[in-house]
Coordinates of C-alpha atoms and ligand atoms in Angstrom, one line a residue:
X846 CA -5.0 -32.8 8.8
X847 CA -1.5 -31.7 8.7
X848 CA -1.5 -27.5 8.9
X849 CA -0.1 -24.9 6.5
X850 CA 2.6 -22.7 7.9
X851 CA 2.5 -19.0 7.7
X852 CA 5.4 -17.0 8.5
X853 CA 4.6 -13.7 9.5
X854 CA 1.6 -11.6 10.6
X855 CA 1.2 -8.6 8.8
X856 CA -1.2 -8.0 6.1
X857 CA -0.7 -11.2 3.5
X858 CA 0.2 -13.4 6.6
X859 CA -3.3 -12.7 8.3
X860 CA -5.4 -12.8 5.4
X861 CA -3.4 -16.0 4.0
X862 CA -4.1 -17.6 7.7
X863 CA -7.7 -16.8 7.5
X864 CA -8.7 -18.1 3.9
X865 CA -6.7 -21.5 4.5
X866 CA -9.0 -22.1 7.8
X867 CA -12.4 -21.1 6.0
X868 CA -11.7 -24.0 3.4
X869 CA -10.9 -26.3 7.1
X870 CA -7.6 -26.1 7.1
X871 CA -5.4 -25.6 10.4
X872 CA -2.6 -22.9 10.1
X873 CA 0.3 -22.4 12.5
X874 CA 0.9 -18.7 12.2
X875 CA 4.5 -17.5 13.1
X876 CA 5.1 -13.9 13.9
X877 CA 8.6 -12.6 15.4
X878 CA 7.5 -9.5 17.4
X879 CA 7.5 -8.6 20.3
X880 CA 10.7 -10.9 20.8
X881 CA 12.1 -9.5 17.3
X882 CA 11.5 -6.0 16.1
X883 CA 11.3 -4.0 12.7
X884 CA 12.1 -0.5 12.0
X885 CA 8.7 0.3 11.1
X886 CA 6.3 -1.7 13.6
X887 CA 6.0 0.0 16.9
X888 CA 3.8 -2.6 18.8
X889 CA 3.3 -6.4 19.0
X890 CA -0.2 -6.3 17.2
X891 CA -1.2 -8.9 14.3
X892 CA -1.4 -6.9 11.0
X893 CA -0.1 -3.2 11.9
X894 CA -0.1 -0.6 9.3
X895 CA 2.9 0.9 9.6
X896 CA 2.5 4.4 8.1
X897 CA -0.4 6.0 6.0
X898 CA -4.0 5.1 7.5
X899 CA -5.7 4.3 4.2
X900 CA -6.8 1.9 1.7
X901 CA -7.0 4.4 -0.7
X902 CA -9.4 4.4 -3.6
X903 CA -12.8 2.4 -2.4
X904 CA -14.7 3.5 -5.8
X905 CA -14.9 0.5 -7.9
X906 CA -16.2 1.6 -10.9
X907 CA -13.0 4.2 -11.7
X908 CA -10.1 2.7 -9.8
X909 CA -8.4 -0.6 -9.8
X910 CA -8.1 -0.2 -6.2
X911 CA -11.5 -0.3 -5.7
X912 CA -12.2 -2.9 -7.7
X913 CA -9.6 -5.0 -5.9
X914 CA -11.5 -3.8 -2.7
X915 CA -14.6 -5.2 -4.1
X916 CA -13.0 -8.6 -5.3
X917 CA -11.7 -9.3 -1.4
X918 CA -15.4 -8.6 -0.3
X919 CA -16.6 -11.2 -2.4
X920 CA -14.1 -13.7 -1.0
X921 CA -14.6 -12.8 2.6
X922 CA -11.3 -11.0 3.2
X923 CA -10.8 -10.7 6.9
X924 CA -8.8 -7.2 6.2
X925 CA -11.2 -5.8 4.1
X926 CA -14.0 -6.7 6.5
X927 CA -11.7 -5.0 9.7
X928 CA -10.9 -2.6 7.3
X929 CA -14.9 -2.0 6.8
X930 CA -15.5 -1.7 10.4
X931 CA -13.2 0.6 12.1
X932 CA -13.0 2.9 8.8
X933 CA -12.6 6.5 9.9
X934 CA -13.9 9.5 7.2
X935 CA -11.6 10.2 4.0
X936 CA -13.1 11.6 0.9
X937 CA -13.4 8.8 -2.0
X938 CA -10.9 6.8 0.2
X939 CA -11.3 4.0 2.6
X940 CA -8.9 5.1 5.4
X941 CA -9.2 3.1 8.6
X942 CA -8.1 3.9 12.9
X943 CA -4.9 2.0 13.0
X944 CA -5.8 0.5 16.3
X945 CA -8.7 -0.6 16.0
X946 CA -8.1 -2.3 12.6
X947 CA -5.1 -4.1 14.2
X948 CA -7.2 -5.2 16.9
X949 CA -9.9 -6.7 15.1
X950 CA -7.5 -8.3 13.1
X951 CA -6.1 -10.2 15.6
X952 CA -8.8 -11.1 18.2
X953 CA -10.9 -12.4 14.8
X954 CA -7.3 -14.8 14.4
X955 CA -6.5 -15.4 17.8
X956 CA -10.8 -16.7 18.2
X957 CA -10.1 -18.8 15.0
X958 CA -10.0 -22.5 16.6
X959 CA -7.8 -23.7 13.4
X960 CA -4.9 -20.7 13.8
X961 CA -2.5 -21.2 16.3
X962 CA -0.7 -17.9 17.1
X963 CA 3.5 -18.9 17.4
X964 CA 6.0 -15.9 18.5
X965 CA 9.4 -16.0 17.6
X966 CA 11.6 -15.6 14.5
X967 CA 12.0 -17.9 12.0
X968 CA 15.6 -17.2 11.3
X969 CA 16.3 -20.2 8.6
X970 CA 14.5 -21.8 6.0
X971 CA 11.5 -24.2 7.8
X972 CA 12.3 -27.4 8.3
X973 CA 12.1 -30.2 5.5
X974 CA 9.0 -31.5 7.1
X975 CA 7.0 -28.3 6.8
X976 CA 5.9 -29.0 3.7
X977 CA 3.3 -26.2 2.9
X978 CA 4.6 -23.3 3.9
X979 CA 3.4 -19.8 3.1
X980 CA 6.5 -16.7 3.7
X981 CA 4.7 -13.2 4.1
X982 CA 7.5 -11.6 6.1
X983 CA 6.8 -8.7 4.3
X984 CA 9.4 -5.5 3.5
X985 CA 11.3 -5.5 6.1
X986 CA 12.0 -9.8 7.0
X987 CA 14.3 -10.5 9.2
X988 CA 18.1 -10.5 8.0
X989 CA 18.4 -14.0 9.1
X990 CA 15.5 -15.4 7.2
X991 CA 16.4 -12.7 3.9
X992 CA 19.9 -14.2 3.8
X993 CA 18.9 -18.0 3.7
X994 CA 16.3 -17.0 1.0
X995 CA 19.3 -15.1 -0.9
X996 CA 21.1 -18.3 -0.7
X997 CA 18.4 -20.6 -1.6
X998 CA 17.6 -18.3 -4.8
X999 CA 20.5 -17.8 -5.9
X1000 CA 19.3 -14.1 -6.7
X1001 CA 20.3 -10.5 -4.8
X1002 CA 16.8 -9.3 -3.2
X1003 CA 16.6 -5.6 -3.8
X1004 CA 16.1 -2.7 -2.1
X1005 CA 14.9 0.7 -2.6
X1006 CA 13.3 3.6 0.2
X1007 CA 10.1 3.8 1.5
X1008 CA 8.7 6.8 3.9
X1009 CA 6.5 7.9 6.3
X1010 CA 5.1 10.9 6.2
X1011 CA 4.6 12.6 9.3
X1012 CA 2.2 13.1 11.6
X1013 CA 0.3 16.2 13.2
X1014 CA -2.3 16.9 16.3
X1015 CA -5.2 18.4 15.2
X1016 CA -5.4 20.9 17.7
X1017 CA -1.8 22.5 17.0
X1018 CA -3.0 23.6 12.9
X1019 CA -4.2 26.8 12.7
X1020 CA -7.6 26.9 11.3
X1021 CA -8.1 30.6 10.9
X1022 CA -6.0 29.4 8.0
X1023 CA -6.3 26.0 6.9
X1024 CA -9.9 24.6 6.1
X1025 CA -11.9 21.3 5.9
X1026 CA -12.9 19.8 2.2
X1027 CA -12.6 16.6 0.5
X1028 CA -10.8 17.2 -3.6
X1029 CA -13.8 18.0 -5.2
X1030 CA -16.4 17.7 -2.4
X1031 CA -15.7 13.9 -2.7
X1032 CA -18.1 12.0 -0.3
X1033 CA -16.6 8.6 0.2
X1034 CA -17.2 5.5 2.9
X1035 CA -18.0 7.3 6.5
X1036 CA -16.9 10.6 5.2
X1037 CA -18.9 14.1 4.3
X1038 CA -17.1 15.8 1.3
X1039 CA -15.0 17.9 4.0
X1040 CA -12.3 15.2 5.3
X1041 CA -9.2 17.0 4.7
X1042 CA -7.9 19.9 6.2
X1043 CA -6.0 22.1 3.1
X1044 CA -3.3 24.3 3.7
X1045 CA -2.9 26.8 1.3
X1046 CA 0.2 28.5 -0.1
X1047 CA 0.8 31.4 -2.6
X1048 CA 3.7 31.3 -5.4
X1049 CA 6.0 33.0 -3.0
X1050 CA 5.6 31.0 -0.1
X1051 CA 5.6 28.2 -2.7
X1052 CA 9.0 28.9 -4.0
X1053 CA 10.5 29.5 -0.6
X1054 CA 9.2 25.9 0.1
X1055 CA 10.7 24.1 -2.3
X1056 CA 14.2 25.7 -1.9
X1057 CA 14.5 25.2 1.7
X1058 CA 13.5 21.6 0.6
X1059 CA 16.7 21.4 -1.8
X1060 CA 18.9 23.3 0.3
X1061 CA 17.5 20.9 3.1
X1062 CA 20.2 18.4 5.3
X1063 CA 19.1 15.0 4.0
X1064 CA 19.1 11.5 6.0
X1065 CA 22.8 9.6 4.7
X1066 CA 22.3 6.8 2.5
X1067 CA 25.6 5.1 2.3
X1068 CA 24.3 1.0 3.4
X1069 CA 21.3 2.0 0.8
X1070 CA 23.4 3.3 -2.2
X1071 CA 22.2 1.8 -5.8
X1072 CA 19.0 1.4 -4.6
X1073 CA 15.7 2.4 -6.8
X1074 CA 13.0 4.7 -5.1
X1075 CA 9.4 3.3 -5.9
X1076 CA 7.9 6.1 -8.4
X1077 CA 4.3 6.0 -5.9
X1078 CA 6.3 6.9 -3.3
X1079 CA 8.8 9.5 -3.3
X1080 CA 10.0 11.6 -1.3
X1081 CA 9.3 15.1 -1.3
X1082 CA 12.6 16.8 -1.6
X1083 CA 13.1 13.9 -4.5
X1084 CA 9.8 15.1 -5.9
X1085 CA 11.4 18.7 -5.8
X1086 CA 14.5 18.1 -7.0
X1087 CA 12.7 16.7 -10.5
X1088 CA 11.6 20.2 -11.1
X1089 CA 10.2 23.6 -9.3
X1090 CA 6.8 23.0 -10.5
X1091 CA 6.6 18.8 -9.8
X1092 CA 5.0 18.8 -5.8
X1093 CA 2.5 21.4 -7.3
X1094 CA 1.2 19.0 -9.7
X1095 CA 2.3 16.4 -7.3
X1096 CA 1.0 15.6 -3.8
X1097 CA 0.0 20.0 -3.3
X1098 CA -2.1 20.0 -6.6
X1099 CA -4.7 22.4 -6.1
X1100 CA -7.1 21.2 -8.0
X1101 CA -10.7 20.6 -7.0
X1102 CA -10.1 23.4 -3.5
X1103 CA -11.4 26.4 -2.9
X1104 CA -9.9 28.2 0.1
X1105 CA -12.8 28.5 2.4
X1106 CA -11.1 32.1 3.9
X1107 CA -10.3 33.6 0.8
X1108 CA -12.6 31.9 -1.8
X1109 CA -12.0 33.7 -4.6
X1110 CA -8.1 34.2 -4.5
X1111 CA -7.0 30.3 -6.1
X1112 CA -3.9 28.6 -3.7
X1113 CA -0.8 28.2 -6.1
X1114 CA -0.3 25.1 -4.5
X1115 CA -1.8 23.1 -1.4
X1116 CA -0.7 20.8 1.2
X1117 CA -3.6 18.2 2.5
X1118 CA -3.5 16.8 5.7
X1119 CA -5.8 13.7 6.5
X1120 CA -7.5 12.3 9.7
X1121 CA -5.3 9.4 10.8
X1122 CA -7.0 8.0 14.0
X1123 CA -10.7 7.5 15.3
X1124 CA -11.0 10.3 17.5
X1125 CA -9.5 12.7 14.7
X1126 CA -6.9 14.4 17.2
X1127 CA -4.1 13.2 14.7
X1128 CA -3.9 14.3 10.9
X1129 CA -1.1 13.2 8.5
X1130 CA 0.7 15.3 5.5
X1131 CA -0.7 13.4 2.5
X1132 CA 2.4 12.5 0.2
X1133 CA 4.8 14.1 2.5
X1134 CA 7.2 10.9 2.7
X1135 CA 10.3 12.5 3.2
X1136 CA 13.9 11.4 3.8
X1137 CA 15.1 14.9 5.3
X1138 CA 16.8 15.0 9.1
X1139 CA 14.2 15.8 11.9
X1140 CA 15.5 19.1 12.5
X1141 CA 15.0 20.0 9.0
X1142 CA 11.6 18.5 9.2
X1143 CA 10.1 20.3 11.9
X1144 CA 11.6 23.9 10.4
X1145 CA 10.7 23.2 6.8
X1146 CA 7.0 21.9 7.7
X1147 CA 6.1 24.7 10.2
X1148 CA 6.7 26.8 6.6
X1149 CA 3.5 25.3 5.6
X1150 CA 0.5 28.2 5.8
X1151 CA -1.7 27.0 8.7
X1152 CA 1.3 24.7 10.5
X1153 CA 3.2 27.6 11.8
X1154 CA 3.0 26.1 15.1
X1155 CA 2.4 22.5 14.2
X1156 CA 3.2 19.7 16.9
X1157 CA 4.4 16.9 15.3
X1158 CA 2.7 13.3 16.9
X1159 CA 5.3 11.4 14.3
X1160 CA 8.0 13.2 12.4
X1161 CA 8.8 11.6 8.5
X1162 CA 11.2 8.4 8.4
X1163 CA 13.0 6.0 6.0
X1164 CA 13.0 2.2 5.4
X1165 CA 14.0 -0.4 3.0
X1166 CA 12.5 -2.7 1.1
X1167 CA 12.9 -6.2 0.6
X1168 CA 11.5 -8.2 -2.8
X1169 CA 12.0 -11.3 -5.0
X1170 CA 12.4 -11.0 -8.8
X1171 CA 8.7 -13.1 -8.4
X1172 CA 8.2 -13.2 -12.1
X1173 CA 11.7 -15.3 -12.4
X1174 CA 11.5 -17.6 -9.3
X1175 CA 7.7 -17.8 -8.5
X1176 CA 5.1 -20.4 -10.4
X1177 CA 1.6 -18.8 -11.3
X1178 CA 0.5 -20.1 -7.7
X1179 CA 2.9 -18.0 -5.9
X1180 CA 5.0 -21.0 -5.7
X1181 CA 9.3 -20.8 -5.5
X1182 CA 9.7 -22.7 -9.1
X1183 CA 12.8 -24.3 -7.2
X1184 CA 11.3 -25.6 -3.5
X1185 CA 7.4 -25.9 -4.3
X1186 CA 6.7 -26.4 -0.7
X1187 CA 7.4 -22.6 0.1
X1188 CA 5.4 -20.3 -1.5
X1189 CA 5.1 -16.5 -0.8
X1190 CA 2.6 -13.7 -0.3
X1191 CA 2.6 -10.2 0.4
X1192 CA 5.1 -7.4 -0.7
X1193 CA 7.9 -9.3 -0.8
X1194 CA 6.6 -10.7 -4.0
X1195 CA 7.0 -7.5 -5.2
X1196 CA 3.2 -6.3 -5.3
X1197 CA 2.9 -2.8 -3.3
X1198 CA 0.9 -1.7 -0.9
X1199 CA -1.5 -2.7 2.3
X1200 CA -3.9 -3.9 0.2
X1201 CA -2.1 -5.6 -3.0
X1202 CA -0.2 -7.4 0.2
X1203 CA -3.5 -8.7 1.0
X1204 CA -4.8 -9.8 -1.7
X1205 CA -1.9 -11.7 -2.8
X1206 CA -1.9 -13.0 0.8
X1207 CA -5.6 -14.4 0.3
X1208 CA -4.8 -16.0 -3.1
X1209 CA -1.9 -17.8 -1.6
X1210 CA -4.0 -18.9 1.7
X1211 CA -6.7 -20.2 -1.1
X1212 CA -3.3 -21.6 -2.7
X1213 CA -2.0 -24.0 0.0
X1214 CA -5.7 -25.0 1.5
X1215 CA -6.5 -26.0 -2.0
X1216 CA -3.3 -28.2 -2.5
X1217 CA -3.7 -29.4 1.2
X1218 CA -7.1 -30.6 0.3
X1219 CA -5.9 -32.2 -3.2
X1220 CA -8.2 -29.6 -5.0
X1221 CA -7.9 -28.1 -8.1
X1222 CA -7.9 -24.1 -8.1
X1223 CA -7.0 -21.9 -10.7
X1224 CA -5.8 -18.4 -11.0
X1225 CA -8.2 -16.0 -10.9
X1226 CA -8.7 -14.3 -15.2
X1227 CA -6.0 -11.1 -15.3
X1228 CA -9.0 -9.2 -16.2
X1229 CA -10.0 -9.1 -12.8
X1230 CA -7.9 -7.1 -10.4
X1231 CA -6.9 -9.7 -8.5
X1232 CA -5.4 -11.9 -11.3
X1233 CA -4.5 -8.8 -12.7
X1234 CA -1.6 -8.1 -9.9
X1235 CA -0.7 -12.0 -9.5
X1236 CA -0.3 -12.0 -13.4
X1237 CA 2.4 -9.3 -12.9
X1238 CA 3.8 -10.9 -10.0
X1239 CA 4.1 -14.3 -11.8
X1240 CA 5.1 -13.6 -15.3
X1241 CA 2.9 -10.9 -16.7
X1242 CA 6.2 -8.6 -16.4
X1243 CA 9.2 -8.8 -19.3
X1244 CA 12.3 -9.2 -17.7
X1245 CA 14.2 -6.4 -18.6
X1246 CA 13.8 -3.7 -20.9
X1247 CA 16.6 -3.5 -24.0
X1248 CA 18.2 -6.4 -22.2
X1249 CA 19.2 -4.0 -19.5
X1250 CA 19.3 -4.4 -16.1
X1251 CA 15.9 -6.4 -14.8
X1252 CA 13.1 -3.7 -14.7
X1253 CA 10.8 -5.9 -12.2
X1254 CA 9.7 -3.4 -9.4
X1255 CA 7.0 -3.0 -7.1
X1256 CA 3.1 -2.7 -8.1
X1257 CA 0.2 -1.4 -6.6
X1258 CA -2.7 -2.5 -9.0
X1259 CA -3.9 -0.2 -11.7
X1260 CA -6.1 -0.9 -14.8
X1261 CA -2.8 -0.4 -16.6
X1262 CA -2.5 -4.1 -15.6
X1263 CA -5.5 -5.3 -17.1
X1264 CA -5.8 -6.7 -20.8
X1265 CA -6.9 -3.4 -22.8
X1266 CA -10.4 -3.1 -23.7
X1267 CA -11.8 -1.6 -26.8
X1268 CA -12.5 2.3 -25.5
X1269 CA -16.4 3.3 -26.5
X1270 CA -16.4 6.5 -28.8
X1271 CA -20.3 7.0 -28.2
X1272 CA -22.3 7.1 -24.9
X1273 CA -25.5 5.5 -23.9
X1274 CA -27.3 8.1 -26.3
X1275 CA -25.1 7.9 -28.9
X1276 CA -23.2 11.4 -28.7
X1277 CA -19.9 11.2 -29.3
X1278 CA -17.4 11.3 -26.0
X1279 CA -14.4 13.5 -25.5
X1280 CA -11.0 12.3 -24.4
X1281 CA -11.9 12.3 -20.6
X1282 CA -15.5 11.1 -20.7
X1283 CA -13.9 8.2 -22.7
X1284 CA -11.3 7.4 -20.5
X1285 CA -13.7 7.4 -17.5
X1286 CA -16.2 5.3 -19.9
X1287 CA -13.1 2.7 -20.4
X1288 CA -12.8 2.2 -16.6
X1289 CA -16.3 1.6 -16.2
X1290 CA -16.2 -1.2 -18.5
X1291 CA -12.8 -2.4 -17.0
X1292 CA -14.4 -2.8 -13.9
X1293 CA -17.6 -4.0 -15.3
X1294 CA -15.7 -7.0 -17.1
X1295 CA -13.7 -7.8 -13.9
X1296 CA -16.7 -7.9 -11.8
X1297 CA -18.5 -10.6 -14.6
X1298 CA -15.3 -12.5 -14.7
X1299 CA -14.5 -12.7 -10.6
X1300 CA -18.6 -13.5 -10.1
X1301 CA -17.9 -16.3 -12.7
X1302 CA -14.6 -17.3 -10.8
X1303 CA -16.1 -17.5 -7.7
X1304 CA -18.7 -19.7 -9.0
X1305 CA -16.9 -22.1 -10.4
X1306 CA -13.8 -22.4 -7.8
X1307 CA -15.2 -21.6 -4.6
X1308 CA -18.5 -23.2 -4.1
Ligands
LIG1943 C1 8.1 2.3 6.2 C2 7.1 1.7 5.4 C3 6.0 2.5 5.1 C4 4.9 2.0 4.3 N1 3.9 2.8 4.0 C5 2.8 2.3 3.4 C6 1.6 3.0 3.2 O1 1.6 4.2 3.6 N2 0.6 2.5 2.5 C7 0.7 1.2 2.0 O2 -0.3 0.7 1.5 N3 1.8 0.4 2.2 C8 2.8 1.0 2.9 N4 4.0 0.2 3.1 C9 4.1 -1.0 2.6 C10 3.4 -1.9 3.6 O3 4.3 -2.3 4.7 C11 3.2 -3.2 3.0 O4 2.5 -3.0 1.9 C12 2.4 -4.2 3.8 O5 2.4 -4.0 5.2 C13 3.0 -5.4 3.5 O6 2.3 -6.4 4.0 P1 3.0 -7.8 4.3 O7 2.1 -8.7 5.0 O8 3.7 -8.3 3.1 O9 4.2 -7.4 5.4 P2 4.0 -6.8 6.8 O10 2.7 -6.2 7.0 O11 5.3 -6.0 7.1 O12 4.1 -8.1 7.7 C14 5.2 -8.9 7.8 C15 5.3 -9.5 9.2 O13 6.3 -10.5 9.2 C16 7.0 -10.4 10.4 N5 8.3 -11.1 10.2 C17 9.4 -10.6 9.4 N6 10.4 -11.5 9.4 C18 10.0 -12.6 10.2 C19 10.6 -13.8 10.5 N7 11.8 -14.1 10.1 N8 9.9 -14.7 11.3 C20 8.6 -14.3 11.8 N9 8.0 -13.2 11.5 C21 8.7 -12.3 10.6 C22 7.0 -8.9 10.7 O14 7.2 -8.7 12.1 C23 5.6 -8.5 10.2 O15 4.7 -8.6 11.2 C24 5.0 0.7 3.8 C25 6.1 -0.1 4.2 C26 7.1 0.4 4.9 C27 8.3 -0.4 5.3

């Protein structure tokens, strides 16, 4: 049987390879490091997370992400099931050790007698006799390959920033201080309900904070000028420049905390730090993608109660983006409307996101085994969270909004995706619910529907 081509090995590329060989299908895998490098990889590994440790949200019953995590399960994602193994504690989130999630990645692909592993760029559009071909070169694909898509589309791929948020050891935060606790006691996968380490700060310390964050020097943006930020990921001095009182309801809410020192004076605002490798020597500032110079970084952050003498492992950095306008130029299987033998997976589709890339990369692998084989598959139902994001991806989205400039931008998944479902007013007993108990009650049955209508997609398309 001739083999599906998969260009590049991240997140969609992996899963994509994997879910065209469990249908029998060979796979010829192409990944350009360690002879060609990007700005955010730093080693030659299969499917490296390249900044925050987590899969965030693993409760399916209240989050989309969860259920999303729950969908892959079902369809034996390789990433979720690495993911699973070599998770490391996190409150209500599924946060992983980067290495060891890498590795198990990549020996599970490399053992895979139907993947062969090629290194080296593909710096042109595949040949005219590759003619299944799946692109998950991910945000930051090579200029060459970006420029002969450009061509080939006819349309401007955009841009906008993404950041990392920096990293800290352990040992350097000062825990006379800071203390451990998950938002609201939260126990999630491998965690206890004390995951986090909090820094606290008072409405002084607060306001100082957010003014050395203004008055802060700022990375230049000139080659990135124009460009949209993603609303999920700002950067804090962005974030601060919105308003004084934004990163406070923001990424330092201080909801759900008590400070374990001074229990009953409540923090004005809180910074929270998560465990981002196995051995739990390194933590990273949750939310704290930033776009300010090192210098500025290292002051700024050491303003931070508890970080006074904080050793930074990895300081905050800034990247671009790179995505099609999907809902234009892709078909409802992922396909380019214009050349059906390339089809694409992962952010570049313009989903958002370790594990959005993932699962678009496993419905495209499913994608081109299936039309190998001569099989019929269809879409997963967008009420499940799956066909949820590929809805958006593929057409779900209007083009532009007061036929403005086209409004199509990066997704993580989120029940605001779904088709709407009639909220309940009563509970079990038949009290009436409040505004909160109803929304939770509405996501319950969001994720109640998806998991009916995945079980019955399953059944009938994967046997
Ligand atoms: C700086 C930065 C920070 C991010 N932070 C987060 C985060 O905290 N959480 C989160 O969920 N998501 C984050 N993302 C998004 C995250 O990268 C993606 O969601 C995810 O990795 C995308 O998966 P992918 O498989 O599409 O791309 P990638 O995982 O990037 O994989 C693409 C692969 O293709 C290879 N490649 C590129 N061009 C070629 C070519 N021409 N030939 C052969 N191989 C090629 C690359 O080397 C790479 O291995 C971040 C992205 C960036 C850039």
């Amino acid at each position: 049987m001739r083999e599906v081509h998969v260009i590049g090995g991240g997140l969609a590329g992996c899963e994509a390879a994997w879910q065209a060989t469990r249908a029998g299908v060979p796979v010829i895998l192409h990944e350009m490091r360690p002879m060609r490098a990007t700005a955010a990889h730093r080693t030659e590994r299969l499917a490296e997370l390249v900044c925050s440790n987590s899969f965030r949200s693993d409760d399916a019953e209240h989050n989309a992400v969860g259920v999303i995590h729950r969908e892959m399960r079902a369809l034996g994602s390789l990433v979720m099931a690495s993911a699973d193994s070599h998770q490391v504690p996190a409150g209500g989130a599924l946060a992983v050790d980067r290495d060891g999630f890498a590795a198990a990645v990549q020996s599970a692909i490399l053992a895979e007698p139907l993947i062969t592993v090629e290194r080296g760029e593909v710096d042109a559009l595949p040949p005219a006799d590759w003619d299944n071909v799946i692109i998950a070169t991910g945000p930051l694909t090579s200029e060459a390959l970006a420029a002969a898509i450009r061509r080939l589309t006819g349309e401007t791929a955009l841009a906008f920033f993404d950041a990392i948020a920096p990293i800290v050891h352990r040992d350097s935060i000062n825990m006379d201080v800071a203390w451990r606790q998950s938002r609201y006691d939260k126990v999630g996968p491998g965690g206890d309900g004390a995951d986090y380490v909090n820094c606290p700060m008072d409405r002084a310390t607060y306001q100082a904070f957010v003014d050395a964050l203004l008055a802060a020097e700022k990375t230049e943006f000139k080659e990135f000028e124009g460009t949209p930020y993603f609303d999920g990921c700002l950067p804090i001095e962005v974030m601060a420049e919105r308003g004084p009182e934004t990163l406070r309801h923001g990424p330092m809410k201080p909801v759900g905390l008590t400070d374990a020192h001074r229990p009953t004076q409540k923090p004005y605002a809180v910074v929270q730090l998560r465990q981002d490798n196995a051995l739990g020597t390194l933590f990273n500032m949750v939310g704290f993608q930033t776009k300010l110079k090192y210098g500025e970084q290292a002051k700024i952050f050491r303003m931070i109660p508890g970080l006074e003498n904080a050793e930074f492992a990895r300081l905050g950095g800034l990247h671009r983006n790179t995505y099609l306008n999907s809902p234009r130029l892709l078909d409802d299987r992922l396909r380019l409307k214009a050349e059906p033998r390339l089809r694409f997976a992962g952010q570049i589709t313009g989903c958002e996101g370790y594990v959005e890339s993932a699962a678009i990369g496993l419905l495209a692998g499913r994608f081109a085994a299936a039309e190998r084989l001569g099989l019929a598959l269809t879409a997963p139902p967008p009420t499940t969270a799956m066909g949820a994001l590929l809805n958006h991806i593929t057409g779900g989205h209007i083009e532009s909004i007061d036929a403005g400039p086209r409004s199509f931008q990066p997704m993580n998944v989120n029940f605001g995706l779904f088709p709407p479902i009639d909220e309940p007013r009563v509970d079990a007993e038949g009290k009436k619910m409040r505004g909160p108990e109803r929304g939770m009650a509405r996501k319950r049955l969001l994720s109640a529907r998806a998991g009916v209508d995945m079980a019955a997609w399953i059944a009938t398309n994967c046997a």
